[in-house]
């Protein structure tokens, strides 16, 4: 069934069931679509679901479906199931896809350890969304193509959402899944003055800002599309993503209690990595093991040590947790070794007409890197300045986390207020919780949080319901 068909047929029933509870999801990225799946599979009583996002498409996650078809996810299939309690769901979906099976014969009988294109994952998520909806004749779904600019609490603990639509109904439950915020209408990805820049550079030259997975994606996309020029990666700390192991790196972590202070924790983890390598295991296994302790560890750190981690260690941590499939890492290494791509550590400044201003690390002299194209691939924090966030914070429905990286949330996505209470009916799923929950920008963690939030919705607001 097409998206339009799906929603058109569903919306016919809206008038008849207008008395049912209403749930709004703000954002149709992966977190929003995942929340919708989790709600449809968990809340067993009828409800109306309204999905807000100015981005007009409905897919398995905007960011994931919009990339080029060949761009590979950096998480293995085994960690990407969107089905609670069925870790093999994505693998099974791939196995049932004859076209994929024919193309990737080598991995038969299972695809658990491989890396697949983002667009394929997006298709899987969208199919699971469609199936969950098709299985529920008792719910209605409405898609709204507009941003939500404010949320206010109304009478009887309901929420009023302000958007371009003149009169939104009141919602009993709202899930914020706004990720990093609204994308710029005029992306500042490229300098628009190629002619002048080309006069100044001997060879085409592109600058990539950042050092994470997005930089490597952009670099490889440029090369795959035949870009022959020089590429300079400008990174503040200079840590590029490390490599995955060829085979699975099963989580491994020392049984001893972790130390309390940040420098000792770092030493502890380094020692664990070294010992793992000496025993024929990999440091990647230790990093995978660390992820299981990351939340309790983060919670136990005082705010000043969290800040210290963010300033000095986050870039190293990110380069070791967000790893590249081996083949991509080899391509990156080759690019750097051959000198067609260079890495420069320092701070990017303002854009000029023919490139970008740059201050090398350890220097205070600004220079210009001449380039006809500049791509901003830096990781962004959630946008707390956008009107929606300001309205939530201003009306006391949310508070920023202690580092102001996002909103204060707990594992179930409850918004946590300063007095320790939570806001009934209001949830935040995904990267909005980055300052509270390590790794909540990654698929496995988002899946777990979305189901936990859905379970709370089921229990608190629809007590007769039971998860399936
Ligand atoms: C290119 C790419 C590759 C990735 N690869 C991996 C991977 O291999 N493994 C892994 O685990 N994770 C990966 N991730 C990370 C993970 O998928 C992301 O953290 C996840 O996509 C975040 O999804 P999100 O829905 O929370 O946020 P986003 O994708 O940022 O979506 C948020 C949506 O909310 C909308 N929105 C924002 N504000 C409003 C508003 N006020 N009103 C209405 N709508 C609003 C936006 O328009 C947007 O569509 C990748 C992410 C990207 C972008």
Short mmCIF file of C-alpha atoms and ligand atoms in Angstrom, two decimals:
data_model
loop_
_atom_site.label_atom_id
_atom_site.label_comp_id
_atom_site.label_asym_id
_atom_site.label_seq_id
_atom_site.Cartn_x
_atom_site.Cartn_y
_atom_site.Cartn_z
CA UNK A 1 0.00 0.00 0.00
CA UNK A 2 1.34 3.50 -0.81
CA UNK A 3 1.83 6.08 1.89
CA UNK A 4 -0.98 8.19 0.48
CA UNK A 5 -3.27 5.16 0.17
CA UNK A 6 -2.45 4.05 3.64
CA UNK A 7 -3.22 7.36 5.25
CA UNK A 8 -6.18 8.22 3.04
CA UNK A 9 -7.95 4.98 3.89
CA UNK A 10 -7.20 5.40 7.56
CA UNK A 11 -8.28 9.00 7.74
CA UNK A 12 -11.82 8.13 6.60
CA UNK A 13 -12.44 6.69 10.04
CA UNK A 14 -11.17 9.76 11.92
CA UNK A 15 -14.59 11.32 12.48
CA UNK A 16 -16.05 8.13 13.89
CA UNK A 17 -13.30 7.71 16.44
CA UNK A 18 -12.74 11.32 17.38
CA UNK A 19 -13.34 10.57 21.06
CA UNK A 20 -10.27 8.34 21.35
CA UNK A 21 -7.12 9.61 23.04
CA UNK A 22 -4.73 11.59 20.86
CA UNK A 23 -0.99 11.14 20.69
CA UNK A 24 1.28 13.58 18.83
CA UNK A 25 4.77 12.73 17.63
CA UNK A 26 6.85 15.77 16.73
CA UNK A 27 9.48 14.78 14.16
CA UNK A 28 9.38 11.99 11.58
CA UNK A 29 13.05 11.03 11.68
CA UNK A 30 14.04 7.58 12.86
CA UNK A 31 13.09 8.41 16.49
CA UNK A 32 9.63 9.58 15.46
CA UNK A 33 8.91 6.60 13.21
CA UNK A 34 10.30 4.24 15.84
CA UNK A 35 8.07 5.80 18.49
CA UNK A 36 5.08 5.33 16.20
CA UNK A 37 5.91 1.64 15.70
CA UNK A 38 6.42 1.13 19.44
CA UNK A 39 3.13 2.84 20.31
CA UNK A 40 1.16 0.87 17.72
CA UNK A 41 2.62 -2.39 18.99
CA UNK A 42 2.36 -1.62 22.69
CA UNK A 43 -0.72 0.50 23.40
CA UNK A 44 -3.52 -1.99 22.76
CA UNK A 45 -6.49 0.37 23.08
CA UNK A 46 -7.61 2.66 20.22
CA UNK A 47 -5.89 6.01 19.74
CA UNK A 48 -5.34 8.70 17.16
CA UNK A 49 -1.76 9.39 16.15
CA UNK A 50 -0.65 12.66 14.57
CA UNK A 51 2.86 12.95 13.12
CA UNK A 52 4.28 16.45 12.66
CA UNK A 53 7.28 17.30 10.49
CA UNK A 54 7.74 19.98 7.80
CA UNK A 55 9.73 17.46 5.81
CA UNK A 56 7.06 16.14 3.47
CA UNK A 57 8.20 12.55 3.01
CA UNK A 58 7.18 9.65 5.22
CA UNK A 59 9.91 7.04 5.35
CA UNK A 60 11.90 4.95 7.76
CA UNK A 61 13.65 8.09 9.02
CA UNK A 62 14.40 11.26 7.10
CA UNK A 63 18.14 11.31 7.69
CA UNK A 64 18.53 7.69 6.75
CA UNK A 65 16.36 7.65 3.63
CA UNK A 66 17.67 10.88 2.17
CA UNK A 67 21.27 9.74 1.83
CA UNK A 68 22.59 8.16 -1.35
CA UNK A 69 21.48 4.58 -1.79
CA UNK A 70 25.02 3.26 -1.51
CA UNK A 71 25.88 4.89 1.82
CA UNK A 72 26.52 2.19 4.37
CA UNK A 73 25.31 2.16 7.97
CA UNK A 74 28.11 1.77 10.43
CA UNK A 75 26.14 -0.51 12.74
CA UNK A 76 25.89 -4.24 12.07
CA UNK A 77 22.57 -5.80 11.06
CA UNK A 78 22.43 -7.74 14.34
CA UNK A 79 22.06 -4.46 16.30
CA UNK A 80 19.37 -2.84 14.15
CA UNK A 81 16.17 -4.72 14.93
CA UNK A 82 13.17 -2.48 15.59
CA UNK A 83 11.23 -5.34 17.17
CA UNK A 84 11.31 -5.62 20.94
CA UNK A 85 12.53 -9.04 22.05
CA UNK A 86 13.37 -10.17 18.51
CA UNK A 87 16.98 -9.23 17.85
CA UNK A 88 16.88 -11.09 14.54
CA UNK A 89 14.04 -9.12 13.01
CA UNK A 90 16.17 -7.07 10.59
CA UNK A 91 18.20 -10.13 9.64
CA UNK A 92 14.96 -12.05 8.96
CA UNK A 93 13.65 -9.15 6.88
CA UNK A 94 16.83 -9.19 4.79
CA UNK A 95 16.65 -12.98 4.43
CA UNK A 96 13.10 -12.67 3.09
CA UNK A 97 14.24 -10.12 0.50
CA UNK A 98 15.03 -12.20 -2.59
CA UNK A 99 16.76 -9.35 -4.41
CA UNK A 100 19.08 -8.70 -1.46
CA UNK A 101 19.73 -12.43 -0.96
CA UNK A 102 20.71 -12.77 -4.59
CA UNK A 103 23.05 -9.78 -4.40
CA UNK A 104 24.76 -10.74 -1.14
CA UNK A 105 25.09 -14.49 -1.45
CA UNK A 106 28.31 -14.70 0.52
CA UNK A 107 26.58 -13.83 3.76
CA UNK A 108 23.97 -16.61 3.52
CA UNK A 109 22.56 -18.08 5.72
CA UNK A 110 22.46 -14.92 7.80
CA UNK A 111 23.36 -11.28 7.50
CA UNK A 112 23.82 -10.49 11.19
CA UNK A 113 27.44 -9.40 10.99
CA UNK A 114 27.32 -7.34 7.82
CA UNK A 115 26.78 -3.63 7.19
CA UNK A 116 24.01 -2.57 4.82
CA UNK A 117 23.05 0.67 3.07
CA UNK A 118 21.14 3.24 5.10
CA UNK A 119 18.37 3.40 2.54
CA UNK A 120 17.74 -0.34 2.98
CA UNK A 121 17.41 0.10 6.73
CA UNK A 122 15.02 2.96 6.10
CA UNK A 123 12.91 0.65 3.87
CA UNK A 124 12.83 -1.96 6.63
CA UNK A 125 11.73 0.59 9.24
CA UNK A 126 9.07 1.96 6.93
CA UNK A 127 7.76 -1.52 6.18
CA UNK A 128 7.53 -2.36 9.89
CA UNK A 129 5.69 0.95 10.42
CA UNK A 130 3.22 0.12 7.62
CA UNK A 131 2.66 -3.39 8.96
CA UNK A 132 2.09 -2.15 12.49
CA UNK A 133 -0.46 0.33 11.15
CA UNK A 134 -2.17 -2.21 8.90
CA UNK A 135 -2.55 -4.54 11.89
CA UNK A 136 -4.43 -1.89 13.86
CA UNK A 137 -7.85 -1.16 12.43
CA UNK A 138 -8.68 0.67 15.67
CA UNK A 139 -6.22 3.53 15.29
CA UNK A 140 -6.00 6.46 12.93
CA UNK A 141 -2.89 8.23 11.73
CA UNK A 142 -2.61 11.74 10.41
CA UNK A 143 0.49 13.23 8.83
CA UNK A 144 1.02 16.99 9.19
CA UNK A 145 3.66 18.75 7.11
CA UNK A 146 4.39 21.62 9.43
CA UNK A 147 6.74 22.38 12.31
CA UNK A 148 5.44 22.61 15.84
CA UNK A 149 6.51 25.96 17.24
CA UNK A 150 5.21 25.70 20.80
CA UNK A 151 3.63 23.29 23.23
CA UNK A 152 1.56 24.43 26.18
CA UNK A 153 -0.18 22.48 28.86
CA UNK A 154 -3.90 22.92 28.66
CA UNK A 155 -6.67 21.91 31.05
CA UNK A 156 -7.00 18.33 32.28
CA UNK A 157 -3.33 17.60 31.67
CA UNK A 158 -3.59 17.82 27.92
CA UNK A 159 -1.21 19.54 25.55
CA UNK A 160 -1.87 22.18 22.98
CA UNK A 161 0.50 22.14 20.01
CA UNK A 162 0.99 25.33 18.05
CA UNK A 163 1.78 24.95 14.39
CA UNK A 164 0.79 26.68 11.18
CA UNK A 165 -2.48 24.80 11.38
CA UNK A 166 -5.01 27.15 12.95
CA UNK A 167 -6.60 24.73 15.40
CA UNK A 168 -4.83 21.60 16.48
CA UNK A 169 -6.79 19.39 18.84
CA UNK A 170 -5.58 18.78 22.38
CA UNK A 171 -3.30 15.79 22.88
CA UNK A 172 -3.12 13.51 25.92
CA UNK A 173 0.42 12.42 25.01
CA UNK A 174 3.23 14.11 23.10
CA UNK A 175 6.48 12.46 22.01
CA UNK A 176 9.23 14.89 21.09
CA UNK A 177 11.42 13.28 18.44
CA UNK A 178 12.97 16.40 16.99
CA UNK A 179 16.54 15.08 16.86
CA UNK A 180 18.93 17.88 16.10
CA UNK A 181 16.17 20.30 15.12
CA UNK A 182 14.92 21.59 11.81
CA UNK A 183 17.36 21.46 8.95
CA UNK A 184 18.33 24.78 7.43
CA UNK A 185 16.08 25.76 4.51
CA UNK A 186 19.22 27.02 2.75
CA UNK A 187 21.88 24.48 3.76
CA UNK A 188 25.24 26.11 4.17
CA UNK A 189 26.89 23.02 2.74
CA UNK A 190 28.50 24.64 -0.23
CA UNK A 191 30.21 27.89 -0.89
CA UNK A 192 28.42 29.38 -3.87
CA UNK A 193 31.37 31.11 -5.48
CA UNK A 194 33.11 28.44 -7.53
CA UNK A 195 34.35 30.74 -10.27
CA UNK A 196 36.34 33.05 -8.08
CA UNK A 197 37.70 30.22 -5.96
CA UNK A 198 38.85 28.26 -8.97
CA UNK A 199 41.01 31.17 -10.03
CA UNK A 200 42.86 30.92 -6.73
CA UNK A 201 43.40 27.19 -6.47
CA UNK A 202 45.49 25.16 -8.86
CA UNK A 203 43.32 22.08 -8.51
CA UNK A 204 39.68 21.70 -7.44
CA UNK A 205 39.60 21.72 -3.69
CA UNK A 206 36.85 20.80 -1.25
CA UNK A 207 36.88 21.34 2.50
CA UNK A 208 34.98 19.04 4.86
CA UNK A 209 34.32 20.34 8.35
CA UNK A 210 34.13 17.77 11.16
CA UNK A 211 35.66 14.41 11.90
CA UNK A 212 32.89 11.88 12.44
CA UNK A 213 31.07 9.39 10.27
CA UNK A 214 29.42 12.17 8.27
CA UNK A 215 32.81 13.46 7.10
CA UNK A 216 33.82 10.03 5.86
CA UNK A 217 30.43 9.56 4.16
CA UNK A 218 30.83 12.88 2.38
CA UNK A 219 34.41 12.16 1.39
CA UNK A 220 33.54 8.79 -0.12
CA UNK A 221 30.45 10.20 -1.84
CA UNK A 222 32.60 12.86 -3.48
CA UNK A 223 35.06 10.26 -4.70
CA UNK A 224 32.30 7.88 -5.84
CA UNK A 225 30.80 10.66 -7.89
CA UNK A 226 34.16 11.22 -9.59
CA UNK A 227 35.42 14.29 -7.73
CA UNK A 228 39.10 14.52 -8.72
CA UNK A 229 40.22 17.37 -6.49
CA UNK A 230 42.12 17.80 -3.27
CA UNK A 231 40.05 17.35 -0.11
CA UNK A 232 40.94 18.88 3.23
CA UNK A 233 39.26 17.67 6.39
CA UNK A 234 39.25 20.37 9.05
CA UNK A 235 38.76 18.90 12.50
CA UNK A 236 39.03 20.56 15.89
CA UNK A 237 40.54 17.52 17.62
CA UNK A 238 41.72 15.52 14.62
CA UNK A 239 40.25 12.15 15.57
CA UNK A 240 38.75 10.30 12.63
CA UNK A 241 36.55 7.20 13.11
CA UNK A 242 38.34 3.97 13.91
CA UNK A 243 37.65 0.65 12.22
CA UNK A 244 35.23 -2.12 13.13
CA UNK A 245 36.70 -5.60 13.37
CA UNK A 246 36.11 -7.91 10.38
CA UNK A 247 34.03 -10.25 12.55
CA UNK A 248 31.74 -9.51 15.43
CA UNK A 249 33.42 -8.03 18.49
CA UNK A 250 31.37 -9.50 21.31
CA UNK A 251 31.15 -7.14 24.28
CA UNK A 252 33.87 -7.66 26.87
CA UNK A 253 34.48 -5.66 30.03
CA UNK A 254 36.46 -6.25 33.24
CA UNK A 255 34.37 -7.52 36.15
CA UNK A 256 36.09 -5.22 38.68
CA UNK A 257 34.24 -2.13 39.86
CA UNK A 258 35.00 0.96 37.82
CA UNK A 259 36.97 3.74 39.52
CA UNK A 260 35.15 6.96 40.44
CA UNK A 261 37.27 9.68 38.86
CA UNK A 262 37.54 10.44 35.16
CA UNK A 263 41.34 10.12 34.74
CA UNK A 264 41.28 6.77 36.59
CA UNK A 265 38.34 5.59 34.48
CA UNK A 266 40.29 6.43 31.32
CA UNK A 267 43.32 4.50 32.60
CA UNK A 268 41.08 1.58 33.53
CA UNK A 269 39.58 1.43 30.03
CA UNK A 270 42.97 1.78 28.34
CA UNK A 271 44.34 -1.10 30.42
CA UNK A 272 41.27 -3.22 29.59
CA UNK A 273 41.80 -2.55 25.86
CA UNK A 274 45.49 -3.41 26.03
CA UNK A 275 44.84 -6.62 27.96
CA UNK A 276 42.09 -7.64 25.53
CA UNK A 277 44.50 -7.22 22.61
CA UNK A 278 47.20 -9.18 24.42
CA UNK A 279 44.71 -12.02 24.93
CA UNK A 280 43.82 -12.09 21.25
CA UNK A 281 40.53 -10.19 21.67
CA UNK A 282 40.04 -6.66 20.37
CA UNK A 283 39.80 -3.21 21.89
CA UNK A 284 36.52 -2.91 19.95
CA UNK A 285 35.08 -5.65 22.21
CA UNK A 286 35.95 -3.55 25.24
CA UNK A 287 34.31 -0.47 23.70
CA UNK A 288 31.20 -2.55 23.01
CA UNK A 289 31.32 -3.72 26.62
CA UNK A 290 31.77 -0.15 27.84
CA UNK A 291 28.52 0.87 26.12
CA UNK A 292 26.64 -1.37 28.55
CA UNK A 293 28.10 0.56 31.48
CA UNK A 294 27.99 3.98 29.86
CA UNK A 295 24.72 5.16 31.39
CA UNK A 296 25.48 4.27 35.01
CA UNK A 297 28.98 5.63 34.54
CA UNK A 298 27.70 8.92 33.12
CA UNK A 299 25.12 9.25 35.90
CA UNK A 300 27.79 8.76 38.55
CA UNK A 301 30.07 11.53 37.25
CA UNK A 302 29.76 14.98 38.82
CA UNK A 303 28.92 17.83 36.43
CA UNK A 304 32.48 19.21 36.33
CA UNK A 305 33.84 15.83 35.23
CA UNK A 306 31.10 15.51 32.61
CA UNK A 307 32.20 18.90 31.24
CA UNK A 308 35.82 17.78 31.32
CA UNK A 309 34.83 14.64 29.39
CA UNK A 310 33.00 16.72 26.80
CA UNK A 311 35.91 19.12 26.32
CA UNK A 312 38.78 16.66 26.20
CA UNK A 313 37.54 13.10 25.71
CA UNK A 314 34.29 13.10 23.74
CA UNK A 315 36.03 13.33 20.38
CA UNK A 316 38.23 10.33 21.21
CA UNK A 317 35.25 8.40 22.61
CA UNK A 318 33.17 9.14 19.51
CA UNK A 319 35.95 8.05 17.17
CA UNK A 320 36.10 4.70 18.98
CA UNK A 321 32.35 4.08 19.40
CA UNK A 322 31.12 5.24 15.95
CA UNK A 323 33.34 2.99 13.92
CA UNK A 324 33.62 2.42 10.21
CA UNK A 325 33.11 -0.90 8.44
CA UNK A 326 36.59 -2.19 7.62
CA UNK A 327 36.32 -1.57 3.87
CA UNK A 328 35.39 2.08 4.42
CA UNK A 329 38.19 2.52 6.92
CA UNK A 330 40.68 1.11 4.43
CA UNK A 331 39.48 3.57 1.79
CA UNK A 332 39.86 6.42 4.26
CA UNK A 333 43.38 5.31 5.15
CA UNK A 334 44.30 5.04 1.47
CA UNK A 335 42.98 8.53 0.76
CA UNK A 336 45.10 9.96 3.56
CA UNK A 337 48.18 7.92 2.69
CA UNK A 338 48.09 9.01 -0.96
CA UNK A 339 47.77 12.65 0.04
CA UNK A 340 44.62 13.30 -1.99
CA UNK A 341 42.92 14.01 1.28
CA UNK A 342 44.62 15.74 4.15
CA UNK A 343 43.55 16.19 7.74
CA UNK A 344 44.18 19.55 9.37
CA UNK A 345 43.64 20.03 13.07
CA UNK A 346 42.33 23.41 14.05
CA UNK A 347 39.29 25.64 14.14
CA UNK A 348 37.20 26.63 11.16
CA UNK A 349 36.11 30.25 11.10
CA UNK A 350 33.81 32.22 8.84
CA UNK A 351 33.27 31.44 5.19
CA UNK A 352 34.86 33.74 2.69
CA UNK A 353 34.00 34.14 -0.96
CA UNK A 354 36.75 31.79 -1.98
CA UNK A 355 37.15 29.41 0.90
CA UNK A 356 37.14 29.32 4.64
CA UNK A 357 39.12 30.98 7.41
CA UNK A 358 41.06 28.54 9.56
CA UNK A 359 43.18 28.72 12.68
CA UNK A 360 45.56 25.75 13.00
CA UNK A 361 45.71 24.02 16.41
CA UNK A 362 48.43 25.59 18.56
CA UNK A 363 48.49 28.82 16.56
CA UNK A 364 46.60 32.06 16.81
CA UNK A 365 47.23 33.13 13.24
CA UNK A 366 44.22 32.81 11.01
CA UNK A 367 44.74 31.70 7.43
CA UNK A 368 42.47 31.06 4.48
CA UNK A 369 41.97 27.63 2.97
CA UNK A 370 41.02 28.30 -0.64
CA UNK A 371 38.32 25.93 -1.83
CA UNK A 372 35.43 26.01 -4.21
CA UNK A 373 33.29 23.77 -2.02
CA UNK A 374 32.84 23.65 1.75
CA UNK A 375 30.72 20.95 3.39
CA UNK A 376 29.73 21.25 7.01
CA UNK A 377 29.67 17.69 8.37
CA UNK A 378 30.07 18.59 12.02
CA UNK A 379 27.90 16.81 14.58
CA UNK A 380 25.36 19.17 15.96
CA UNK A 381 23.81 19.16 19.37
CA UNK A 382 20.02 19.33 19.52
CA UNK A 383 18.86 22.88 18.83
CA UNK A 384 17.65 24.22 22.18
CA UNK A 385 17.25 27.69 20.69
CA UNK A 386 14.41 26.70 18.37
CA UNK A 387 11.03 28.15 19.35
CA UNK A 388 9.57 24.77 20.33
CA UNK A 389 12.36 24.09 22.85
CA UNK A 390 12.19 27.65 24.17
CA UNK A 391 8.44 27.31 24.70
CA UNK A 392 8.88 24.04 26.62
CA UNK A 393 11.66 25.42 28.78
CA UNK A 394 9.87 28.78 29.26
CA UNK A 395 6.68 27.13 30.42
CA UNK A 396 8.46 24.79 32.84
CA UNK A 397 7.62 21.61 30.88
CA UNK A 398 11.31 20.81 30.28
CA UNK A 399 14.73 21.78 31.56
CA UNK A 400 18.07 21.52 29.77
CA UNK A 401 20.37 18.79 31.05
CA UNK A 402 23.26 19.90 33.23
CA UNK A 403 25.54 20.41 30.23
CA UNK A 404 22.82 22.06 28.12
CA UNK A 405 23.43 19.52 25.37
CA UNK A 406 19.73 18.69 25.22
CA UNK A 407 16.78 18.21 27.56
CA UNK A 408 16.96 16.36 30.88
CA UNK A 409 15.34 12.97 30.23
CA UNK A 410 15.41 9.49 31.70
CA UNK A 411 15.70 6.08 30.06
CA UNK A 412 11.95 5.94 29.34
CA UNK A 413 12.08 9.32 27.66
CA UNK A 414 10.32 11.07 30.55
CA UNK A 415 11.23 14.73 30.75
CA UNK A 416 12.85 15.30 34.14
CA UNK A 417 12.32 18.58 35.96
CA UNK A 418 14.64 20.24 38.47
CA UNK A 419 12.68 18.95 41.49
CA UNK A 420 13.09 15.37 40.27
CA UNK A 421 9.50 15.05 39.04
CA UNK A 422 8.55 14.13 35.48
CA UNK A 423 5.88 15.55 33.19
CA UNK A 424 3.03 13.10 32.68
CA UNK A 425 2.29 12.54 29.04
CA UNK A 426 5.34 14.30 27.62
CA UNK A 427 8.31 12.30 26.32
CA UNK A 428 11.52 12.97 24.43
CA UNK A 429 12.98 10.10 22.39
CA UNK A 430 16.38 10.09 20.72
CA UNK A 431 19.21 12.64 20.53
CA UNK A 432 17.30 15.27 22.53
CA UNK A 433 18.47 13.27 25.55
CA UNK A 434 22.15 13.25 24.57
CA UNK A 435 23.33 15.15 27.66
CA UNK A 436 21.46 12.74 29.95
CA UNK A 437 21.94 9.37 28.27
CA UNK A 438 25.14 8.40 26.43
CA UNK A 439 24.62 6.85 22.98
CA UNK A 440 20.94 7.84 22.76
CA UNK A 441 21.71 9.05 19.23
CA UNK A 442 22.23 5.45 18.10
CA UNK A 443 19.61 3.10 16.69
CA UNK A 444 19.70 0.35 19.39
CA UNK A 445 19.34 2.86 22.21
CA UNK A 446 16.55 4.76 20.42
CA UNK A 447 14.64 1.50 19.88
CA UNK A 448 14.85 0.59 23.59
CA UNK A 449 13.80 4.07 24.69
CA UNK A 450 10.87 4.23 22.27
CA UNK A 451 9.44 0.94 23.59
CA UNK A 452 9.99 2.02 27.20
CA UNK A 453 8.12 5.28 26.57
CA UNK A 454 5.32 3.41 24.75
CA UNK A 455 5.01 0.99 27.65
CA UNK A 456 4.60 3.90 30.04
CA UNK A 457 1.95 5.45 27.79
CA UNK A 458 0.19 2.08 27.75
CA UNK A 459 0.26 1.67 31.52
CA UNK A 460 -0.35 5.21 32.64
CA UNK A 461 -2.96 6.44 30.24
CA UNK A 462 -4.53 3.24 28.97
CA UNK A 463 -4.30 0.91 31.95
CA UNK A 464 -6.23 -1.92 30.36
CA UNK A 465 -3.63 -2.32 27.64
CA UNK A 466 -0.86 -4.84 27.63
CA UNK A 467 2.28 -5.00 25.50
CA UNK A 468 2.43 -7.63 22.75
C1 LIG B 1 23.71 9.97 7.75
C2 LIG B 1 23.44 9.28 9.07
C3 LIG B 1 23.95 8.01 9.32
C4 LIG B 1 23.71 7.35 10.51
N1 LIG B 1 24.20 6.10 10.70
C5 LIG B 1 23.93 5.45 11.85
C6 LIG B 1 24.37 4.11 12.09
O1 LIG B 1 25.02 3.51 11.27
N2 LIG B 1 24.05 3.52 13.26
C7 LIG B 1 23.33 4.13 14.23
O2 LIG B 1 23.04 3.54 15.27
N3 LIG B 1 22.93 5.40 14.03
C8 LIG B 1 23.20 6.06 12.88
N4 LIG B 1 22.79 7.32 12.69
C9 LIG B 1 22.24 7.98 13.83
C10 LIG B 1 20.83 7.76 14.08
O3 LIG B 1 20.16 7.17 13.01
C11 LIG B 1 20.33 9.14 14.34
O4 LIG B 1 20.69 9.49 15.63
C12 LIG B 1 18.90 9.18 14.16
O5 LIG B 1 18.73 9.24 12.76
C13 LIG B 1 18.31 10.34 14.87
O6 LIG B 1 17.01 10.38 14.43
P1 LIG B 1 16.02 11.44 14.98
O7 LIG B 1 14.72 11.08 14.39
O8 LIG B 1 16.07 11.51 16.45
O9 LIG B 1 16.56 12.83 14.48
P2 LIG B 1 16.58 13.46 13.03
O10 LIG B 1 16.98 12.47 12.03
O11 LIG B 1 17.35 14.72 13.19
O12 LIG B 1 15.05 13.80 12.73
C14 LIG B 1 14.37 14.78 13.44
C15 LIG B 1 13.16 15.19 12.64
O13 LIG B 1 12.42 16.10 13.43
C16 LIG B 1 11.95 17.16 12.61
N5 LIG B 1 11.73 18.33 13.46
C17 LIG B 1 12.65 19.02 14.15
N6 LIG B 1 12.07 20.04 14.79
C18 LIG B 1 10.75 19.98 14.52
C19 LIG B 1 9.61 20.76 14.90
N7 LIG B 1 9.73 21.82 15.70
N8 LIG B 1 8.39 20.40 14.45
C20 LIG B 1 8.24 19.32 13.62
N9 LIG B 1 9.29 18.56 13.22
C21 LIG B 1 10.52 18.87 13.67
C22 LIG B 1 13.05 17.37 11.58
O14 LIG B 1 12.55 17.97 10.42
C23 LIG B 1 13.54 15.94 11.35
O15 LIG B 1 12.89 15.31 10.27
C24 LIG B 1 22.98 7.98 11.51
C25 LIG B 1 22.46 9.28 11.27
C26 LIG B 1 22.68 9.92 10.08
C27 LIG B 1 22.14 11.29 9.84
#
